[in-house]
Tab-separated table of C-alpha atoms and ligand atoms in Angstrom:
chain	number	residue	atom	x	y	z
Y	1	MET	CA	-63.670	-16.007	10.494
Y	2	HIS	CA	-63.896	-13.937	13.689
Y	3	THR	CA	-60.644	-12.135	14.234
Y	4	THR	CA	-59.771	-12.013	17.936
Y	5	THR	CA	-58.505	-8.787	19.453
Y	6	ALA	CA	-55.006	-10.339	19.728
Y	7	GLN	CA	-55.023	-11.236	16.010
Y	8	ALA	CA	-56.227	-7.740	15.068
Y	9	ILE	CA	-53.388	-6.232	17.022
Y	10	ALA	CA	-50.900	-8.734	15.564
Y	11	ASN	CA	-52.141	-7.839	12.078
Y	12	ALA	CA	-51.580	-4.124	12.720
Y	13	LEU	CA	-48.022	-4.816	14.029
Y	14	ARG	CA	-47.247	-6.936	10.953
Y	15	GLN	CA	-47.924	-3.991	8.696
Y	16	ALA	CA	-46.167	-1.357	10.910
Y	17	ARG	CA	-42.691	-0.047	10.135
Y	18	ARG	CA	-42.518	2.127	13.301
Y	19	ILE	CA	-44.131	1.075	16.572
Y	20	VAL	CA	-44.390	3.013	19.894
Y	21	ILE	CA	-44.974	1.045	23.076
Y	22	PHE	CA	-46.366	3.469	25.719
Y	23	THR	CA	-46.138	1.991	29.219
Y	24	GLY	CA	-47.246	2.797	32.737
Y	25	ALA	CA	-46.904	1.222	36.133
Y	26	GLY	CA	-49.008	-1.806	35.155
Y	27	MET	CA	-46.193	-2.827	32.896
Y	28	SER	CA	-44.091	-3.541	35.957
Y	29	ALA	CA	-46.852	-4.997	38.160
Y	30	GLU	CA	-45.962	-8.653	37.268
Y	31	SER	CA	-42.382	-7.929	38.273
Y	32	GLY	CA	-43.696	-7.217	41.734
Y	33	ILE	CA	-43.493	-3.442	41.530
Y	34	ALA	CA	-46.488	-1.665	43.052
Y	35	THR	CA	-48.704	0.375	40.788
Y	36	PHE	CA	-49.996	3.812	41.787
Y	37	ARG	CA	-53.725	3.253	41.678
Y	38	GLY	CA	-56.180	0.410	41.602
Y	39	GLN	CA	-54.707	-2.286	43.769
Y	40	ALA	CA	-54.727	-2.382	47.592
Y	41	SER	CA	-50.964	-2.503	47.373
Y	42	SER	CA	-50.964	0.581	45.151
Y	43	HIS	CA	-48.796	3.355	46.458
Y	44	TRP	CA	-51.504	5.970	46.632
Y	45	GLN	CA	-53.672	3.728	48.806
Y	46	GLN	CA	-50.960	4.089	51.456
Y	47	PHE	CA	-49.552	7.593	50.706
Y	48	LYS	CA	-50.904	10.804	49.297
Y	49	PRO	CA	-49.098	11.742	46.038
Y	50	GLU	CA	-48.678	15.357	47.116
Y	51	GLU	CA	-46.887	14.213	50.212
Y	52	LEU	CA	-44.278	12.027	48.533
Y	53	ALA	CA	-44.131	12.819	44.837
Y	54	SER	CA	-44.183	16.649	44.915
Y	55	PRO	CA	-41.771	19.495	45.548
Y	56	ASP	CA	-43.827	20.505	48.618
Y	57	GLY	CA	-43.474	17.001	50.001
Y	58	TRP	CA	-39.730	17.182	49.476
Y	59	ARG	CA	-39.418	20.610	51.100
Y	60	ALA	CA	-41.595	19.395	54.052
Y	61	ASN	CA	-39.724	16.124	54.707
Y	62	LYS	CA	-36.690	15.328	52.566
Y	63	GLN	CA	-35.749	12.353	54.708
Y	64	ARG	CA	-39.152	10.707	54.286
Y	65	VAL	CA	-39.244	11.270	50.509
Y	66	TRP	CA	-35.629	10.065	50.020
Y	67	ALA	CA	-36.358	6.928	52.083
Y	68	TRP	CA	-39.453	6.180	49.966
Y	69	TYR	CA	-37.582	6.470	46.683
Y	70	GLU	CA	-34.574	4.475	47.941
Y	71	GLY	CA	-37.047	1.814	49.020
Y	72	ARG	CA	-38.564	1.769	45.577
Y	73	ARG	CA	-35.039	1.595	44.023
Y	74	ALA	CA	-34.238	-1.394	46.271
Y	75	GLN	CA	-37.430	-3.164	45.046
Y	76	VAL	CA	-36.562	-2.526	41.411
Y	77	MET	CA	-33.032	-3.774	41.890
Y	78	ALA	CA	-34.399	-6.942	43.445
Y	79	ALA	CA	-37.059	-7.370	40.652
Y	80	GLN	CA	-36.714	-9.127	37.327
Y	81	ALA	CA	-38.016	-8.022	33.983
Y	82	HIS	CA	-40.906	-10.363	32.962
Y	83	ALA	CA	-41.904	-12.048	29.722
Y	84	GLY	CA	-43.809	-8.916	28.651
Y	85	HIS	CA	-40.690	-6.715	28.900
Y	86	LEU	CA	-38.732	-9.360	26.954
Y	87	ALA	CA	-41.461	-9.565	24.333
Y	88	ILE	CA	-41.215	-5.807	23.727
Y	89	ALA	CA	-37.445	-6.004	23.486
Y	90	GLN	CA	-37.731	-8.878	20.866
Y	91	LEU	CA	-40.593	-7.425	18.824
Y	92	ALA	CA	-38.493	-5.635	16.177
Y	93	GLU	CA	-36.380	-8.638	15.496
Y	94	ARG	CA	-39.347	-10.973	15.441
Y	95	LEU	CA	-41.154	-8.809	12.863
Y	96	GLN	CA	-38.039	-8.537	10.722
Y	97	ARG	CA	-37.783	-12.325	10.788
Y	98	LEU	CA	-41.401	-12.457	9.655
Y	99	HIS	CA	-41.352	-10.131	6.651
Y	100	GLY	CA	-37.718	-9.173	6.147
Y	101	ARG	CA	-38.287	-5.424	6.545
Y	102	ALA	CA	-36.583	-3.365	9.245
Y	103	VAL	CA	-38.928	-2.264	12.007
Y	104	GLN	CA	-38.294	0.358	14.715
Y	105	VAL	CA	-39.800	-0.202	18.145
Y	106	ASP	CA	-39.532	2.652	20.669
Y	107	VAL	CA	-40.603	2.489	24.311
Y	108	VAL	CA	-42.055	5.635	25.842
Y	109	THR	CA	-42.543	5.036	29.555
Y	110	GLN	CA	-44.042	6.850	32.483
Y	111	ASN	CA	-42.193	4.444	34.705
Y	112	VAL	CA	-39.087	5.303	36.662
Y	113	ASP	CA	-37.802	1.746	36.914
Y	114	ASN	CA	-35.173	0.345	34.483
Y	115	LEU	CA	-36.919	-2.978	33.623
Y	116	HIS	CA	-37.340	-2.144	29.915
Y	117	GLU	CA	-33.572	-1.500	29.626
Y	118	ARG	CA	-32.754	-4.679	31.639
Y	119	ALA	CA	-34.937	-6.686	29.205
Y	120	GLY	CA	-32.878	-5.347	26.311
Y	121	SER	CA	-35.062	-2.621	24.815
Y	122	PRO	CA	-32.564	-0.357	22.981
Y	123	SER	CA	-34.711	2.813	22.892
Y	124	VAL	CA	-36.476	3.799	26.143
Y	125	ILE	CA	-37.761	7.315	26.811
Y	126	HIS	CA	-38.523	8.124	30.423
Y	127	LEU	CA	-41.180	10.881	30.495
Y	128	HIS	CA	-41.136	11.017	34.311
Y	129	GLY	CA	-37.429	10.410	34.909
Y	130	SER	CA	-35.710	7.541	36.577
Y	131	LEU	CA	-34.970	6.127	40.025
Y	132	PHE	CA	-31.403	5.698	38.773
Y	133	ALA	CA	-30.625	9.328	37.917
Y	134	PRO	CA	-30.352	11.204	41.222
Y	135	ARG	CA	-29.451	14.863	40.939
Y	136	CYS	CA	-28.636	17.823	43.038
Y	137	ALA	CA	-31.779	19.802	44.008
Y	138	ALA	CA	-29.719	23.017	44.016
Y	139	CYS	CA	-27.288	22.917	41.071
Y	140	HIS	CA	-28.987	20.056	39.130
Y	141	ARG	CA	-25.702	18.228	38.617
Y	142	PRO	CA	-26.000	14.429	38.572
Y	143	GLY	CA	-25.642	13.097	42.142
Y	144	ASP	CA	-24.409	9.812	43.651
Y	145	PHE	CA	-26.246	7.370	45.839
Y	146	ALA	CA	-24.847	6.546	49.257
Y	147	PRO	CA	-22.601	3.444	48.972
Y	148	GLY	CA	-24.139	-0.006	49.570
Y	149	GLN	CA	-27.587	-1.497	49.053
Y	150	PRO	CA	-30.663	0.767	49.515
Y	151	ASP	CA	-32.801	-0.334	52.471
Y	152	ALA	CA	-36.487	-0.710	51.665
Y	153	SER	CA	-37.499	-0.854	55.356
Y	154	LEU	CA	-36.555	2.697	56.260
Y	155	THR	CA	-39.170	5.477	56.596
Y	156	ALA	CA	-36.612	8.253	56.972
Y	157	LEU	CA	-33.163	8.556	55.447
Y	158	GLU	CA	-30.878	11.573	55.122
Y	159	PRO	CA	-30.362	12.310	51.397
Y	160	PRO	CA	-26.719	12.485	50.160
Y	161	ARG	CA	-25.127	15.881	49.578
Y	162	CYS	CA	-23.830	17.250	46.246
Y	163	THR	CA	-20.019	17.076	46.043
Y	164	HIS	CA	-20.024	20.320	44.077
Y	165	CYS	CA	-22.343	22.651	46.013
Y	166	ASP	CA	-23.299	20.638	49.085
Y	167	GLY	CA	-26.989	20.834	48.041
Y	168	PHE	CA	-29.317	17.887	48.788
Y	169	ILE	CA	-29.433	15.073	46.248
Y	170	ARG	CA	-33.031	14.381	45.146
Y	171	PRO	CA	-34.654	11.579	43.126
Y	172	GLY	CA	-34.241	12.060	39.365
Y	173	VAL	CA	-37.986	11.853	38.790
Y	174	VAL	CA	-40.653	14.322	37.676
Y	175	TRP	CA	-42.940	15.171	40.623
Y	176	PHE	CA	-46.536	16.396	40.452
Y	177	GLY	CA	-46.458	20.084	39.574
Y	178	GLU	CA	-43.056	19.776	37.864
Y	179	ALA	CA	-42.667	20.140	34.166
Y	180	MET	CA	-41.496	17.108	32.271
Y	181	PRO	CA	-37.924	17.276	30.834
Y	182	THR	CA	-38.286	18.934	27.431
Y	183	ALA	CA	-35.992	16.694	25.371
Y	184	PRO	CA	-37.724	13.401	26.229
Y	185	TRP	CA	-41.121	15.002	25.778
Y	186	ARG	CA	-40.323	16.364	22.371
Y	187	GLU	CA	-38.743	13.118	21.292
Y	188	ALA	CA	-41.853	11.229	22.436
Y	189	GLU	CA	-44.110	13.614	20.475
Y	190	ASP	CA	-41.967	13.059	17.323
Y	191	LEU	CA	-42.099	9.274	17.750
Y	192	VAL	CA	-45.888	9.382	18.068
Y	193	ASP	CA	-46.137	11.593	14.886
Y	194	ALA	CA	-43.956	9.149	12.995
Y	195	CYS	CA	-45.339	5.842	14.167
Y	196	ASP	CA	-47.772	3.554	12.404
Y	197	ALA	CA	-48.991	1.770	15.556
Y	198	MET	CA	-49.017	2.327	19.256
Y	199	LEU	CA	-49.565	-0.165	22.087
Y	200	VAL	CA	-50.619	1.353	25.384
Y	201	VAL	CA	-49.680	-1.083	28.165
Y	202	GLY	CA	-50.511	-0.774	31.849
Y	203	THR	CA	-51.492	2.824	32.338
Y	204	SER	CA	-54.635	4.307	33.902
Y	205	GLY	CA	-54.232	7.313	31.664
Y	206	VAL	CA	-54.960	9.792	34.444
Y	207	VAL	CA	-51.599	11.624	34.556
Y	208	TRP	CA	-51.135	14.569	32.275
Y	209	PRO	CA	-49.579	15.603	29.973
Y	210	ALA	CA	-48.308	12.001	29.371
Y	211	ALA	CA	-51.908	10.839	28.717
Y	212	GLU	CA	-51.961	13.216	25.750
Y	213	LEU	CA	-49.641	10.982	23.694
Y	214	PRO	CA	-52.099	8.082	23.050
Y	215	ILE	CA	-54.872	10.609	22.432
Y	216	SER	CA	-52.793	12.457	19.783
Y	217	ALA	CA	-51.879	9.065	18.198
Y	218	HIS	CA	-55.610	8.389	17.945
Y	219	ASN	CA	-56.346	11.866	16.581
Y	220	LEU	CA	-53.600	11.373	13.976
Y	221	GLY	CA	-55.403	8.214	12.787
Y	222	LYS	CA	-52.739	5.806	14.069
Y	223	PHE	CA	-53.645	2.281	15.146
Y	224	VAL	CA	-53.740	2.423	18.919
Y	225	ALA	CA	-54.610	-0.531	21.132
Y	226	GLU	CA	-54.528	-0.990	24.914
Y	227	ILE	CA	-53.271	-4.028	26.888
Y	228	ASN	CA	-54.823	-3.648	30.329
Y	229	PRO	CA	-57.003	-6.002	32.481
Y	230	GLU	CA	-59.259	-2.927	33.081
Y	231	PRO	CA	-60.338	-0.347	30.549
Y	232	SER	CA	-58.205	2.746	31.312
Y	233	GLY	CA	-59.207	6.398	31.094
Y	234	LEU	CA	-57.911	6.193	27.494
Y	235	ALA	CA	-60.100	3.261	26.380
Y	236	GLN	CA	-62.354	5.507	24.303
Y	237	TYR	CA	-59.350	6.367	22.077
Y	238	MET	CA	-58.385	2.725	21.553
Y	239	ARG	CA	-59.207	0.754	18.380
Y	240	HIS	CA	-58.979	-2.340	20.681
Y	241	GLN	CA	-59.018	-2.748	24.442
Y	242	TRP	CA	-57.501	-6.139	25.163
Y	243	PRO	CA	-58.419	-7.207	28.723
Y	244	THR	CA	-55.185	-9.100	29.451
Y	245	SER	CA	-52.021	-8.450	31.399
Y	246	ALA	CA	-48.623	-7.284	30.122
Y	247	ALA	CA	-46.855	-10.544	30.953
Y	248	GLN	CA	-49.545	-12.653	29.269
Y	249	GLY	CA	-50.628	-10.528	26.337
Y	250	LEU	CA	-47.278	-9.355	24.920
Y	251	PRO	CA	-45.703	-12.851	24.632
Y	252	GLN	CA	-48.970	-14.092	23.049
Y	253	LEU	CA	-48.660	-11.277	20.427
Y	254	LEU	CA	-45.151	-12.307	19.648
Y	255	ASP	CA	-46.131	-15.950	19.117
Y	256	LEU	CA	-48.984	-14.875	16.842
Y	257	LEU	CA	-46.470	-12.901	14.767
Y	258	HIS	CA	-43.931	-15.609	14.373
Y	259	PRO	CA	-43.330	-18.638	16.530
Y	260	ALA	CA	-40.039	-18.348	18.381
Z	301	BV8	C1	-47.361	19.111	35.191
Z	301	BV8	C2	-42.840	10.086	38.751
Z	301	BV8	C3	-47.243	21.418	35.002
Z	301	BV8	C4	-42.571	10.047	40.163
Z	301	BV8	C5	-45.149	10.643	38.301
Z	301	BV8	C6	-55.838	18.105	37.881
Z	301	BV8	C7	-55.649	18.233	39.222
Z	301	BV8	C8	-54.417	18.173	39.826
Z	301	BV8	C9	-53.235	18.059	39.034
Z	301	BV8	C10	-53.426	17.959	37.679
Z	301	BV8	C11	-54.687	17.984	37.052
Z	301	BV8	N1	-54.545	17.900	35.723
Z	301	BV8	C12	-53.245	17.798	35.429
Z	301	BV8	C13	-52.553	17.894	36.635
Z	301	BV8	C14	-51.205	17.847	36.812
Z	301	BV8	C15	-50.650	16.442	37.186
Z	301	BV8	C16	-51.598	15.323	36.966
Z	301	BV8	O1	-51.695	14.817	35.846
Z	301	BV8	N2	-52.236	14.832	38.018
Z	301	BV8	C17	-53.211	13.767	37.895
Z	301	BV8	C18	-53.060	12.821	39.078
Z	301	BV8	C19	-54.601	14.307	37.739
Z	301	BV8	N3	-49.531	16.333	36.294
Z	301	BV8	C20	-48.383	16.884	36.648
Z	301	BV8	O2	-48.196	17.436	37.705
Z	301	BV8	C21	-47.269	16.724	35.611
Z	301	BV8	N4	-46.649	18.029	35.526
Z	301	BV8	O3	-48.497	19.112	34.847
Z	301	BV8	O4	-46.546	20.225	35.241
Z	301	BV8	C22	-46.132	22.394	34.693
Z	301	BV8	C23	-45.914	22.695	33.358
Z	301	BV8	C24	-44.940	23.623	33.083
Z	301	BV8	C25	-44.132	24.157	34.098
Z	301	BV8	C26	-44.328	23.750	35.369
Z	301	BV8	C27	-45.342	22.853	35.721
Z	301	BV8	C28	-46.212	15.746	36.102
Z	301	BV8	C29	-46.778	14.407	36.316
Z	301	BV8	C30	-45.739	13.386	36.635
Z	301	BV8	C31	-45.835	12.975	38.031
Z	301	BV8	N5	-44.897	11.897	38.295
Z	301	BV8	N6	-44.220	9.714	38.527
Z	301	BV8	C32	-42.776	8.688	40.789
Z	301	BV8	O5	-42.862	7.697	40.086
Z	301	BV8	O6	-42.792	8.676	42.013
Z	301	BV8	S1	-46.696	10.161	37.928
Z	301	BV8	C33	-46.891	8.502	38.252
Z	301	BV8	O7	-48.209	8.162	37.828
Z	301	BV8	C34	-45.977	7.548	37.506
Z	301	BV8	O8	-45.143	8.123	36.553
Z	301	BV8	C35	-47.013	6.647	36.817
Z	301	BV8	O9	-46.501	6.007	35.741
Z	301	BV8	C36	-47.998	7.709	36.555
Z	301	BV8	C37	-49.214	7.303	35.925
Z	301	BV8	O10	-49.759	6.156	36.527
Z	301	BV8	P1	-49.806	4.827	35.667
Z	301	BV8	O11	-48.487	4.494	35.120
Z	301	BV8	O12	-50.932	4.930	34.686
Z	301	BV8	O13	-50.116	3.781	36.764
Z	301	BV8	P2	-51.442	3.582	37.596
Z	301	BV8	O14	-51.060	2.852	38.848
Z	301	BV8	O15	-52.218	4.899	37.648
Z	301	BV8	O16	-52.308	2.583	36.679
Z	301	BV8	C38	-51.843	1.245	36.497
Z	301	BV8	C39	-52.592	0.704	35.361
Z	301	BV8	O17	-52.077	-0.581	35.024
Z	301	BV8	C40	-54.100	0.489	35.614
Z	301	BV8	O18	-54.877	0.880	34.550
Z	301	BV8	C41	-54.200	-1.016	35.843
Z	301	BV8	O19	-55.464	-1.516	35.405
Z	301	BV8	C42	-53.081	-1.521	34.933
Z	301	BV8	N7	-52.541	-2.788	35.273
Z	301	BV8	C43	-52.413	-3.338	36.563
Z	301	BV8	N8	-51.787	-4.531	36.440
Z	301	BV8	C44	-51.493	-4.731	35.148
Z	301	BV8	C45	-51.982	-3.615	34.404
Z	301	BV8	N9	-51.845	-3.549	33.094
Z	301	BV8	C46	-51.241	-4.553	32.475
Z	301	BV8	N10	-50.698	-5.630	33.077
Z	301	BV8	C47	-50.816	-5.732	34.436
Z	301	BV8	N11	-50.361	-6.828	35.042
Z	302	ZN	ZN1	-25.172	20.732	43.610
């Protein structure tokens, strides 16, 4: 009997005790959040990364960068987690219902939105920070947003100031040319070392060093599969490339494992 890609992935998840779900911007696409590359609506079709997601861009025009991130925060706040986010959040419980063994599912995301958390995933590691963790660019203390709703229509907005040192508050994300926070990175490496299976969902695999994680999972002999309508830059490391979307493929996997 021909095993479909979905069945092969479901079989690997059935046998796994520890699963890592590695996600990128494609994971949030069906919640209406723009990706970085690929689509006409993708950010980098309109902006240059170095202008908006880099320390130079911040130094050159803080008001433009702060407005862009506040606009993205407004979009995320108005968005809903989709069936794919919910499927990831329910995977551990569904597997336990299937075979009675405890399963650990950890999300390692490059995304700076909070949709995995809002869908109920208990363990989410943000390799590139979060739109919801602003901090002072000078003393690095956590900062506060200005009161009220962020306005996605603005192209310039004065960043808030730090109540401690009067420095500018910046987005709590990792920009190009900035090192990733060490604790999340080390935790992600440990989870990859310890996992039995990794699903790579919605990433083009072009951003380093995050892209190293699925590659090391492959090199460690783990089961690694990709859910992405297009083969990513990591496809060669995948045991399966499932050409489907996050909101379609992940719920399908859950139903294959154990009907709701
Ligand atoms: C570092 C946070 C050093 C901010 C981000 C060569 C040249 C130039 C630079 C470099 C180079 N090699 C390495 C670098 C450095 C650079 C880098 O990797 N550049 C790339 C572009 C080549 N990396 C860095 O600068 C990193 N830092 O190297 O520091 C250092 C070390 C020590 C001390 C000091 C310094 C930091 C990188 C982090 C940058 N920050 N984001 C923000 O969000 O604004 S990166 C940004 O891109 C996001 O985090 C995003 O997640 C990430 C990767 O993109 P993807 O998530 O993969 O999304 P993308 O749009 O690309 O792809 C979407 C995918 O989804 C597609 O495959 C599509 O087919 C698929 N899809 C679409 N719809 C769906 C779908 N899949 C499923 N379902 C759907 N519905
Ligand atoms: Zn400060």
